Amino acid sequence: MINKIVGSFDEAIADMVDGSTLLVGGFAGAGECPSYLIGAVARKGVKDLTFVGNVGGWGPNLMEVVRERMAVILTIPEDFYDPGMLVGRGQVKKGIVTYPAAPGRFFTPMEWGIMQGEIELELMGQGTLCERIRAGKGGIAAFYTPVGVGTVVAEGKEVREFNGRKYLLEHALRGDFSLIRAHKADRYGNLVYWGTMRTFNPVMAGASTVTVAEVDEVVELGELDPECVVTPGVYVDRVVVRPKEPKPWEEAM
Amino acid sequence: MINKIVGSFDEAIADMVDGSTLLVGGFAGAGECPSYLIGAVARKGVKDLTFVGNVGGWGPNLMEVVRERMAVILTIPEDFYDPGMLVGRGQVKKGIVTYPAAPGRFFTPMEWGIMQGEIELELMGQGTLCERIRAGKGGIAAFYTPVGVGTVVAEGKEVREFNGRKYLLEHALRGDFSLIRAHKADRYGNLVYWGTMRTFNPVMAGASTVTVAEVDEVVELGELDPECVVTPGVYVDRVVVRPKEPKPWEEAM
Amino acid sequence: MPGERLDEQVMALRAAKEFQDGMIINLGVGIPTYCSNFVPPEREVLFHSENGVIGFGPIIDDPDVADNRMINAGGQPISKKPGMALMDHAESFCIIRGGHVDITVLGSLQVSEKGDLANYMIPGKQVGNLGGGQDLAFCSKKVIALMIHTTKEGGPKIVKECTEPITAPECVDQIITDIAVIEVTPEGLVLREVAPGWTAEEVQALTEARLIVPPDLQEMTLL
Amino acid sequence: MPGERLDEQVMALRAAKEFQDGMIINLGVGIPTYCSNFVPPEREVLFHSENGVIGFGPIIDDPDVADNRMINAGGQPISKKPGMALMDHAESFCIIRGGHVDITVLGSLQVSEKGDLANYMIPGKQVGNLGGGQDLAFCSKKVIALMIHTTKEGGPKIVKECTEPITAPECVDQIITDIAVIEVTPEGLVLREVAPGWTAEEVQALTEARLIVPPDLQEMTLL
């Protein structure tokens, strides 16, 4: 019988080792981030990680500032543990991201790490990052994108002309673990999302040796409309359900 | 106001000219083929077309044989006009397809055309064909696939090694018209499908200068669940509704 | 005098024995299609069809129930099943090209001793069909060639070198025929099983490529 | 003595005049966000946000109604709207990279006379953010740089050559500032409009790059 549901976040990443490459889903906010899986990676304490994701993250201290600033338009839940948690704890040696820095005067943990030479940065735009991951999931070795020619991201990369326009060669990106967030799952690992929760999550599903999905709810087989399944279970190895009541930072550790 | 619904199939392709490249959706069967758009192209009589699609098609005569053979498991509707109609009328000068030939003793119109030197064939597998079209829609110039290395499809193509495995360079493919089939549309051109109707249809949407969708039904804006829209309207230029009662070959011409 | 040749259903039954619990399986048209009837009840496997569906149910044989909009890649109407998912061609071939299909069972015109597969040219015609088979042959974790051991004229189909144009080089892992089960190894073709009543010599006589006969050669068990 | 500088809302209003009926528009963070408030009522445009939504409604400013799972790329909560569609990042960037976005409005640190855009390095920091802006700048049909004309210190931001690292070369089509509307042409920067009370000379004095002043230079009309 196929049953991808596992009992805890810790169990879901129990075989993660130092030096792993993690593809971590989400965009920048609480609604699409696999927070509890990030918490589990923090607890496990694995080091020398290569972190692949959209943002380097705030980390717990800056998160409080952001929470306060955003409060007039949006309540950030107390169980939003973002990638900055892993970076701030010194678990990350390399970031492959589009948004390592805070937009304002703050410095994120990843910025500090980069400035102090402790974290290596591979910067690119979101289109290239997600397409590299999709290539990894879909067996494409590399592709030519027009984005980035003549800029910092082109350094050291092959430039080639097609029909009079210049393109950069970009390579597929795969991970050891994809840690993604979804709304509902069934025991086959089929996933649906909610609103703008998708972002990098469906792209990363299947792009690593192991894909773990953190979901709001597990439903019976047959409850997900086959027309609306976004991520077919073939890409998903493990599914863990988020707690009904949010658990804050401190309790998670 | 955005309103992509047009009144007739003829109107939807009125600006098609000789020498156009058509991306025609569907797999091989009646359920996912833009039959009425194919009928309109036949009526218009444009010539020297480059036909891009999965199959070369049966055409009206063989269709009758297929209809009879399949009758024990599946009723093929009388308004299934497949790409073979265009090929059989001498409108196609080149086929970029995965399945030009009948699987058995029959010869399809495309096979006759190829054997008589009247149609040029560019043969490839489905994965490569659909990925080339997706690249066209998504601004990728070319990509490296492992599929086809060392076979007939590799002739004249660049082979390159990545991580010890050989890959073929395949180029993006775009058309002048994408003629696709969907189940429901709204006036923005958002599309949903039904069952295995998707196949090449969503991939081709947006991969041509003009994308026309042939749909079963047009619904009010807001009736399509935004979580379940497969093709966002941004890729679609024109939408035409299929007649409620199927029209057979003869009436279509 | 050799035993009887297995019929197509029994060949499919033997191939289905390879399906392990939880596997993603893609079945080519023809004899491979029958494999779905023989999945051991204690095993849950998901069938993928490259036209964009995974986890579908049995083939429907009643035209009054069948829906043209719910078919497999062989054009047969299929039934819905809980846990099924639909997708477009691009996603379907990410599954295939990305190596997420565990076993593909394909028909074949010829297989060479290196595991080259030739199955896209239609005999007696000048034009071939690649369909979805080339991606499946190149990228599936395991490729099973399920085929009648010889041509209609009795000639060999398991050959030293393919004379038909090849679909994919060195892709076949296992050959299951109406008289034998053969494993493709770096050392060559290893005869693993013979059909009841057949000897290794009798199988070799119908095979152009040399078969390695290991000491633990078995008779095919079909249950 | 020059006229007053336009405020951010009026700048956004001017930029929104560029939106034609049926267009797909992507708005960067900051001042560009305000453009959505000024779409002429007779025009129906669809806003795309690169995190995976198209055709959404107004930004929600009530935390009790806002949903963390329905946000734009600036992290602001957005409302649903009939005709909206959700998608993943790969599809969202097929829309962008494939050239399906009609207008992108982006903030900018510097624009050169060739239309080079520099907007990814954060002033005073050593690390920059590319986000989705680079794809948008490279691939949108029209790129509008919507920006305060000068730096906080009064220095020029419309320059001969960017001194900040560039996000995309020769991508900007139009520059809309708090004192002028400038078109990027193969011949150079053409001053199309000046804010009420401003002369071409006064705008040039705050601009490092040379501005071509055509005979039909207009005053910005905001209605």
Coordinates of C-alpha atoms in Angstrom, one line a residue, chain A:
Chain A
M1 CA 0.0 0.0 0.0
I2 CA 1.2 3.5 -0.8
N3 CA 1.2 5.7 2.3
K4 CA 3.5 8.7 2.3
I5 CA 2.2 10.2 5.5
V6 CA 4.8 10.3 8.2
G7 CA 4.2 11.1 11.9
S8 CA 6.5 14.0 12.6
F9 CA 8.7 16.7 11.0
D10 CA 11.8 15.2 12.6
E11 CA 11.0 11.8 11.2
A12 CA 10.5 13.3 7.7
I13 CA 14.0 14.6 7.6
A14 CA 15.7 12.0 9.8
D15 CA 18.1 10.9 7.0
M16 CA 19.3 14.4 6.2
V17 CA 23.1 14.7 6.6
D18 CA 25.7 17.5 6.8
G19 CA 26.5 19.0 3.4
S20 CA 23.1 18.4 2.0
T21 CA 21.5 20.6 -0.7
L22 CA 18.1 21.8 0.3
L23 CA 15.5 23.2 -2.0
V24 CA 13.2 25.1 0.3
G25 CA 9.8 26.2 -1.1
G26 CA 7.9 29.4 -0.6
F27 CA 8.4 33.0 -1.7
A28 CA 9.0 35.2 1.2
G29 CA 6.0 35.1 3.5
A30 CA 4.4 32.9 6.1
G31 CA 1.6 31.6 3.9
E32 CA 3.8 29.5 1.6
C33 CA 6.8 28.6 3.7
P34 CA 7.5 25.1 5.1
S35 CA 8.1 26.5 8.5
Y36 CA 7.9 23.4 10.6
L37 CA 10.3 21.5 8.3
I38 CA 12.7 24.4 8.6
G39 CA 12.3 24.1 12.4
A40 CA 13.1 20.4 12.2
V41 CA 16.2 21.1 10.2
A42 CA 17.2 23.6 12.8
R43 CA 16.6 21.1 15.6
K44 CA 18.6 18.4 13.7
G45 CA 21.5 20.9 13.5
V46 CA 22.9 19.6 10.1
K47 CA 25.6 21.9 8.8
D48 CA 27.3 23.0 5.6
L49 CA 24.0 23.1 3.9
T50 CA 23.5 24.5 0.4
F51 CA 20.3 26.4 0.7
V52 CA 18.3 26.9 -2.5
G53 CA 15.2 29.1 -2.3
N54 CA 13.8 32.5 -3.2
V55 CA 15.0 34.4 -0.1
G56 CA 17.7 34.2 2.5
G57 CA 15.1 35.0 5.1
W58 CA 14.8 37.2 8.2
G59 CA 15.6 34.9 11.1
P60 CA 13.9 35.2 14.5
N61 CA 15.1 38.7 15.5
L62 CA 14.3 40.6 12.4
M63 CA 11.1 38.6 12.1
E64 CA 9.8 40.5 15.1
V65 CA 10.6 43.8 13.5
V66 CA 8.8 42.7 10.3
R67 CA 5.9 41.4 12.3
E68 CA 5.4 44.7 13.9
R69 CA 5.8 46.7 10.7
M70 CA 3.4 44.5 8.8
A71 CA 0.8 44.4 11.5
V72 CA -1.3 47.2 10.0
I73 CA -2.1 45.1 6.9
L74 CA -1.3 41.5 7.7
T75 CA -0.9 39.4 10.8
I76 CA 2.2 37.2 10.6
P77 CA 1.5 34.0 12.5
E78 CA 3.8 33.1 15.3
D79 CA 4.8 29.8 13.7
F80 CA 6.5 31.5 10.7
Y81 CA 10.0 30.2 10.9
D82 CA 11.7 31.3 7.8
P83 CA 15.0 30.2 6.1
G84 CA 16.9 32.9 8.1
M85 CA 16.6 30.6 11.1
L86 CA 18.9 28.1 9.5
V87 CA 21.3 30.8 8.2
G88 CA 21.4 32.5 11.6
R89 CA 22.4 29.3 13.2
G90 CA 25.4 28.9 11.0
Q91 CA 24.0 25.8 9.2
V92 CA 24.2 27.2 5.7
K93 CA 27.5 27.5 3.8
K94 CA 26.1 28.5 0.4
G95 CA 22.9 30.3 -0.7
I96 CA 21.5 30.0 -4.2
V97 CA 18.8 32.6 -4.0
T98 CA 17.2 35.6 -5.7
Y99 CA 16.8 37.8 -2.6
P100 CA 19.5 37.4 0.0
A101 CA 19.2 40.9 1.5
A102 CA 16.6 42.9 3.4
P103 CA 15.1 45.6 1.2
G104 CA 15.8 48.3 3.7
R105 CA 18.4 49.2 6.3
F106 CA 18.4 45.9 8.1
F107 CA 20.9 43.2 7.5
T108 CA 19.6 39.6 7.2
P109 CA 21.6 36.7 8.6
M110 CA 22.5 35.8 5.0
E111 CA 23.9 39.3 4.3
W112 CA 26.1 39.1 7.4
G113 CA 27.3 35.7 6.4
I114 CA 28.1 36.9 2.9
M115 CA 29.9 40.0 4.1
Q116 CA 31.9 38.1 6.5
G117 CA 32.9 35.5 3.9
E118 CA 31.2 32.7 5.7
I119 CA 28.5 32.2 3.1
E120 CA 29.0 31.8 -0.6
L121 CA 26.3 33.5 -2.7
E122 CA 25.0 32.4 -6.0
L123 CA 22.6 35.2 -7.1
M124 CA 20.1 34.9 -9.9
G125 CA 16.6 36.1 -10.8
Q126 CA 13.5 34.1 -10.0
G127 CA 12.8 33.0 -13.5
T128 CA 16.2 31.4 -13.9
L129 CA 16.1 29.9 -10.4
C130 CA 12.7 28.2 -10.9
E131 CA 13.5 27.1 -14.4
R132 CA 16.8 25.5 -13.3
I133 CA 14.8 23.6 -10.6
R134 CA 12.2 22.5 -13.1
A135 CA 14.9 21.3 -15.4
G136 CA 16.3 19.3 -12.5
K137 CA 12.9 17.7 -11.9
G138 CA 12.2 17.2 -15.6
G139 CA 15.5 15.7 -16.8
I140 CA 16.7 18.7 -18.8
A141 CA 20.4 19.2 -18.4
A142 CA 20.6 22.9 -19.2
F143 CA 18.8 25.6 -21.2
Y144 CA 19.3 29.0 -22.7
T145 CA 17.5 32.0 -21.2
P146 CA 17.8 35.6 -22.4
V147 CA 17.7 36.9 -18.8
G148 CA 20.9 38.1 -17.3
V149 CA 23.1 38.6 -20.4
G150 CA 25.4 41.5 -19.8
T151 CA 24.9 41.5 -16.1
V152 CA 26.5 40.1 -13.0
V153 CA 24.7 36.8 -13.3
A154 CA 26.4 36.1 -16.7
E155 CA 29.9 36.0 -15.2
G156 CA 31.6 32.8 -16.2
K157 CA 28.6 31.5 -18.2
E158 CA 28.3 30.6 -21.8
V159 CA 26.6 33.2 -24.0
R160 CA 25.1 32.1 -27.3
E161 CA 23.1 33.8 -30.0
F162 CA 19.9 32.4 -31.3
N163 CA 17.9 34.3 -34.0
G164 CA 20.0 37.4 -33.3
R165 CA 19.4 37.5 -29.5
K166 CA 21.9 36.6 -26.9
Y167 CA 21.1 33.9 -24.3
L168 CA 22.8 32.5 -21.2
L169 CA 23.4 28.8 -20.6
E170 CA 21.9 27.8 -17.3
H171 CA 22.2 24.4 -15.7
A172 CA 19.7 22.2 -14.0
L173 CA 19.6 22.3 -10.2
R174 CA 18.7 19.3 -8.0
G175 CA 18.7 18.8 -4.3
D176 CA 19.0 16.1 -1.7
F177 CA 15.8 17.3 -0.1
S178 CA 13.0 19.4 -1.4
L179 CA 11.1 20.9 1.6
I180 CA 7.8 22.2 0.4
R181 CA 4.5 23.6 1.7
A182 CA 1.0 22.7 0.4
H183 CA -2.6 22.9 1.6
K184 CA -4.0 19.4 1.3
A185 CA -2.5 16.0 0.5
D186 CA -3.7 12.4 0.2
R187 CA -1.7 9.3 1.0
Y188 CA -0.4 9.1 -2.6
G189 CA 1.2 12.5 -2.0
N190 CA -1.0 14.3 -4.4
L191 CA -1.0 18.0 -3.4
V192 CA -3.2 21.0 -3.8
Y193 CA -2.3 24.6 -2.7
W194 CA -4.2 27.7 -1.6
G195 CA -4.0 31.1 -3.2
T196 CA -0.5 32.2 -3.8
M197 CA 0.9 29.3 -1.8
R198 CA 2.2 27.6 -4.9
T199 CA 5.1 29.8 -6.0
F200 CA 8.3 27.6 -5.9
N201 CA 6.6 24.7 -4.1
P202 CA 5.2 22.7 -7.0
V203 CA 8.4 23.4 -9.0
M204 CA 10.6 21.9 -6.3
A205 CA 8.5 18.8 -5.8
G206 CA 10.4 16.0 -7.5
A207 CA 13.6 18.0 -8.0
S208 CA 15.4 16.3 -5.1
T209 CA 16.2 12.8 -4.1
V210 CA 13.6 13.2 -1.3
T211 CA 10.7 15.5 -1.4
V212 CA 8.8 16.3 1.8
A213 CA 5.6 18.2 1.9
E214 CA 4.3 20.1 4.9
V215 CA 0.5 20.3 4.6
D216 CA -2.4 21.8 6.5
E217 CA -4.5 18.7 6.1
V218 CA -4.5 15.1 4.9
V219 CA -7.7 14.0 3.1
E220 CA -8.9 10.6 2.1
L221 CA -7.9 9.2 -1.3
G222 CA -10.5 10.5 -3.8
E223 CA -11.3 13.7 -2.0
L224 CA -8.9 15.8 -4.2
D225 CA -10.4 16.5 -7.6
P226 CA -8.1 14.9 -10.2
E227 CA -8.7 18.0 -12.4
C228 CA -7.3 20.3 -9.7
V229 CA -4.4 18.3 -8.3
V230 CA -1.4 20.6 -8.9
T231 CA 1.5 18.2 -7.8
P232 CA 0.9 14.6 -8.7
G233 CA 2.1 12.3 -5.9
V234 CA 4.8 10.8 -8.0
Y235 CA 7.0 13.7 -7.1
V236 CA 6.4 13.5 -3.3
D237 CA 8.0 11.0 -1.0
R238 CA 6.8 12.1 2.5
V239 CA 3.9 14.2 3.8
V240 CA 3.7 15.7 7.3
V241 CA 0.7 17.6 8.7
R242 CA 1.1 20.9 10.5
P243 CA -0.2 21.2 14.0
K244 CA -3.7 22.5 14.4
E245 CA -2.6 25.2 16.9
P246 CA 0.5 27.2 15.8
K247 CA 3.6 26.5 17.8
P248 CA 5.9 29.5 18.3
W249 CA 9.7 29.6 17.8
E250 CA 10.7 28.7 21.3
E251 CA 8.5 25.6 21.5
A252 CA 9.8 24.4 18.3
M253 CA 13.3 24.2 19.5

